[in-house]
Amino acid sequence: MPQVAAWGEQVARGVNFPELVFHGLLGLLLFAGSLHVDLHALRRARWVVLVLATAGVVISTAVIGWAFFYLTRALGLPITLRESLLFGALISPTDPIAALGLLRKARVPPSLLTKIT
């Protein structure tokens, strides 16, 4: 079995995982998730979706950024407001693949599912 372990380690070291995920798997996952979107329902809810996708993300970025800024200040860490807002921008948008899976398991009504995903 040491030969199999060595082979597996060699394969793992040869794969650029960030490249594989961002340029390979992510596109496939997003495409698969979009196959189940009801386009008629999406058109009916387009304004709600637009507001959530823009204003919702901006508000979430600001709230998370400012909260992170004050938290790091309280802990005595030298994080600037700009860095804190950048952190908020990085984690504010929801992951559509993760959200879709969780919402389906929770049996969310289809109209809400369309607006969120």
PDB file of C-alpha atoms in Angstrom:
ATOM      1  CA  MET A   1       0.000   0.000   0.000  1.00  0.00           C
ATOM      2  CA  PRO A   2       2.874   2.500   0.340  1.00  0.00           C
ATOM      3  CA  GLN A   3       3.004   2.678  -3.463  1.00  0.00           C
ATOM      4  CA  VAL A   4      -0.662   3.656  -3.664  1.00  0.00           C
ATOM      5  CA  ALA A   5      -0.168   6.320  -1.001  1.00  0.00           C
ATOM      6  CA  ALA A   6       2.865   7.697  -2.830  1.00  0.00           C
ATOM      7  CA  TRP A   7       0.923   7.755  -6.112  1.00  0.00           C
ATOM      8  CA  GLY A   8      -2.008   9.556  -4.441  1.00  0.00           C
ATOM      9  CA  GLU A   9       0.328  12.106  -2.920  1.00  0.00           C
ATOM     10  CA  GLN A  10       1.977  12.697  -6.289  1.00  0.00           C
ATOM     11  CA  VAL A  11      -1.399  13.231  -7.962  1.00  0.00           C
ATOM     12  CA  ALA A  12      -2.551  15.596  -5.189  1.00  0.00           C
ATOM     13  CA  ARG A  13       0.609  17.690  -5.486  1.00  0.00           C
ATOM     14  CA  GLY A  14       0.238  17.899  -9.248  1.00  0.00           C
ATOM     15  CA  VAL A  15      -3.307  19.300  -9.126  1.00  0.00           C
ATOM     16  CA  ASN A  16      -3.805  23.032  -8.706  1.00  0.00           C
ATOM     17  CA  PHE A  17      -6.978  22.874  -6.583  1.00  0.00           C
ATOM     18  CA  PRO A  18      -7.928  26.587  -6.681  1.00  0.00           C
ATOM     19  CA  GLU A  19      -7.617  26.509 -10.464  1.00  0.00           C
ATOM     20  CA  LEU A  20      -9.663  23.306 -10.650  1.00  0.00           C
ATOM     21  CA  VAL A  21     -12.437  24.660  -8.430  1.00  0.00           C
ATOM     22  CA  PHE A  22     -12.731  28.161  -9.924  1.00  0.00           C
ATOM     23  CA  HIS A  23     -12.290  27.281 -13.576  1.00  0.00           C
ATOM     24  CA  GLY A  24     -13.669  23.775 -13.633  1.00  0.00           C
ATOM     25  CA  LEU A  25     -16.112  22.774 -10.962  1.00  0.00           C
ATOM     26  CA  LEU A  26     -17.678  26.125 -10.067  1.00  0.00           C
ATOM     27  CA  GLY A  27     -19.059  26.695 -13.556  1.00  0.00           C
ATOM     28  CA  LEU A  28     -20.550  23.217 -13.632  1.00  0.00           C
ATOM     29  CA  LEU A  29     -22.137  23.649 -10.199  1.00  0.00           C
ATOM     30  CA  LEU A  30     -23.657  27.016 -11.123  1.00  0.00           C
ATOM     31  CA  PHE A  31     -24.973  25.613 -14.397  1.00  0.00           C
ATOM     32  CA  ALA A  32     -26.511  22.616 -12.624  1.00  0.00           C
ATOM     33  CA  GLY A  33     -28.149  24.902 -10.069  1.00  0.00           C
ATOM     34  CA  SER A  34     -29.567  27.156 -12.773  1.00  0.00           C
ATOM     35  CA  LEU A  35     -31.281  24.264 -14.546  1.00  0.00           C
ATOM     36  CA  HIS A  36     -33.915  24.182 -11.808  1.00  0.00           C
ATOM     37  CA  VAL A  37     -34.755  27.902 -11.871  1.00  0.00           C
ATOM     38  CA  ASP A  38     -38.270  28.722 -13.053  1.00  0.00           C
ATOM     39  CA  LEU A  39     -37.670  31.558 -15.539  1.00  0.00           C
ATOM     40  CA  HIS A  40     -41.278  32.765 -15.462  1.00  0.00           C
ATOM     41  CA  ALA A  41     -41.199  33.069 -11.677  1.00  0.00           C
ATOM     42  CA  LEU A  42     -37.810  34.783 -11.897  1.00  0.00           C
ATOM     43  CA  ARG A  43     -39.206  37.358 -14.346  1.00  0.00           C
ATOM     44  CA  ARG A  44     -42.173  38.029 -12.051  1.00  0.00           C
ATOM     45  CA  ALA A  45     -39.837  38.566  -9.088  1.00  0.00           C
ATOM     46  CA  ARG A  46     -37.131  40.448 -11.005  1.00  0.00           C
ATOM     47  CA  TRP A  47     -37.391  43.666  -8.958  1.00  0.00           C
ATOM     48  CA  VAL A  48     -37.165  41.858  -5.637  1.00  0.00           C
ATOM     49  CA  VAL A  49     -34.220  39.849  -6.948  1.00  0.00           C
ATOM     50  CA  LEU A  50     -32.526  43.014  -8.234  1.00  0.00           C
ATOM     51  CA  VAL A  51     -32.917  44.812  -4.900  1.00  0.00           C
ATOM     52  CA  LEU A  52     -31.674  41.810  -2.929  1.00  0.00           C
ATOM     53  CA  ALA A  53     -28.728  41.314  -5.282  1.00  0.00           C
ATOM     54  CA  THR A  54     -27.613  44.949  -5.112  1.00  0.00           C
ATOM     55  CA  ALA A  55     -28.879  46.842  -2.078  1.00  0.00           C
ATOM     56  CA  GLY A  56     -28.947  43.717   0.069  1.00  0.00           C
ATOM     57  CA  VAL A  57     -25.303  42.955  -0.630  1.00  0.00           C
ATOM     58  CA  VAL A  58     -24.256  46.594  -0.089  1.00  0.00           C
ATOM     59  CA  ILE A  59     -26.088  46.758   3.248  1.00  0.00           C
ATOM     60  CA  SER A  60     -24.710  43.388   4.311  1.00  0.00           C
ATOM     61  CA  THR A  61     -21.187  44.486   3.343  1.00  0.00           C
ATOM     62  CA  ALA A  62     -21.503  47.662   5.410  1.00  0.00           C
ATOM     63  CA  VAL A  63     -22.958  45.938   8.474  1.00  0.00           C
ATOM     64  CA  ILE A  64     -20.427  43.105   8.460  1.00  0.00           C
ATOM     65  CA  GLY A  65     -17.543  45.472   7.659  1.00  0.00           C
ATOM     66  CA  TRP A  66     -18.337  47.921  10.442  1.00  0.00           C
ATOM     67  CA  ALA A  67     -19.002  45.125  12.944  1.00  0.00           C
ATOM     68  CA  PHE A  68     -15.687  43.500  12.023  1.00  0.00           C
ATOM     69  CA  PHE A  69     -13.932  46.879  12.324  1.00  0.00           C
ATOM     70  CA  TYR A  70     -15.254  47.486  15.848  1.00  0.00           C
ATOM     71  CA  LEU A  71     -14.584  43.897  16.880  1.00  0.00           C
ATOM     72  CA  THR A  72     -10.967  44.091  15.746  1.00  0.00           C
ATOM     73  CA  ARG A  73     -10.578  47.463  17.482  1.00  0.00           C
ATOM     74  CA  ALA A  74     -11.926  45.961  20.711  1.00  0.00           C
ATOM     75  CA  LEU A  75      -9.402  43.137  20.393  1.00  0.00           C
ATOM     76  CA  GLY A  76      -6.594  45.606  19.730  1.00  0.00           C
ATOM     77  CA  LEU A  77      -5.899  44.417  16.196  1.00  0.00           C
ATOM     78  CA  PRO A  78      -4.613  46.999  13.681  1.00  0.00           C
ATOM     79  CA  ILE A  79      -7.245  46.426  10.976  1.00  0.00           C
ATOM     80  CA  THR A  80      -8.320  49.491   8.988  1.00  0.00           C
ATOM     81  CA  LEU A  81     -11.899  50.325   8.062  1.00  0.00           C
ATOM     82  CA  ARG A  82     -11.028  49.745   4.417  1.00  0.00           C
ATOM     83  CA  GLU A  83      -9.780  46.229   5.178  1.00  0.00           C
ATOM     84  CA  SER A  84     -12.847  45.556   7.306  1.00  0.00           C
ATOM     85  CA  LEU A  85     -15.203  46.620   4.527  1.00  0.00           C
ATOM     86  CA  LEU A  86     -13.251  44.478   2.086  1.00  0.00           C
ATOM     87  CA  PHE A  87     -13.751  41.535   4.444  1.00  0.00           C
ATOM     88  CA  GLY A  88     -17.472  42.337   4.556  1.00  0.00           C
ATOM     89  CA  ALA A  89     -17.611  42.422   0.752  1.00  0.00           C
ATOM     90  CA  LEU A  90     -15.908  39.050   0.535  1.00  0.00           C
ATOM     91  CA  ILE A  91     -18.306  37.216   2.814  1.00  0.00           C
ATOM     92  CA  SER A  92     -21.591  39.083   2.184  1.00  0.00           C
ATOM     93  CA  PRO A  93     -22.764  37.515  -1.086  1.00  0.00           C
ATOM     94  CA  THR A  94     -24.375  34.170  -0.474  1.00  0.00           C
ATOM     95  CA  ASP A  95     -23.092  31.058  -2.138  1.00  0.00           C
ATOM     96  CA  PRO A  96     -25.909  30.132  -4.562  1.00  0.00           C
ATOM     97  CA  ILE A  97     -25.001  26.452  -4.565  1.00  0.00           C
ATOM     98  CA  ALA A  98     -24.958  26.147  -0.776  1.00  0.00           C
ATOM     99  CA  ALA A  99     -28.092  28.264  -0.411  1.00  0.00           C
ATOM    100  CA  LEU A 100     -29.981  26.216  -2.990  1.00  0.00           C
ATOM    101  CA  GLY A 101     -29.210  22.944  -1.228  1.00  0.00           C
ATOM    102  CA  LEU A 102     -30.144  24.265   2.210  1.00  0.00           C
ATOM    103  CA  LEU A 103     -33.359  25.878   1.010  1.00  0.00           C
ATOM    104  CA  ARG A 104     -34.516  22.735  -0.764  1.00  0.00           C
ATOM    105  CA  LYS A 105     -33.907  20.657   2.362  1.00  0.00           C
ATOM    106  CA  ALA A 106     -35.854  23.198   4.411  1.00  0.00           C
ATOM    107  CA  ARG A 107     -38.787  22.911   1.955  1.00  0.00           C
ATOM    108  CA  VAL A 108     -38.974  26.645   1.327  1.00  0.00           C
ATOM    109  CA  PRO A 109     -41.904  27.757  -0.875  1.00  0.00           C
ATOM    110  CA  PRO A 110     -40.936  27.974  -4.565  1.00  0.00           C
ATOM    111  CA  SER A 111     -41.638  31.729  -4.738  1.00  0.00           C
ATOM    112  CA  LEU A 112     -39.143  32.424  -1.935  1.00  0.00           C
ATOM    113  CA  LEU A 113     -36.656  29.984  -3.443  1.00  0.00           C
ATOM    114  CA  THR A 114     -36.770  31.922  -6.733  1.00  0.00           C
ATOM    115  CA  LYS A 115     -36.126  35.248  -4.996  1.00  0.00           C
ATOM    116  CA  ILE A 116     -33.228  33.993  -2.912  1.00  0.00           C
ATOM    117  CA  THR A 117     -31.378  31.913  -5.458  1.00  0.00           C
TER     118      THR A 117
END
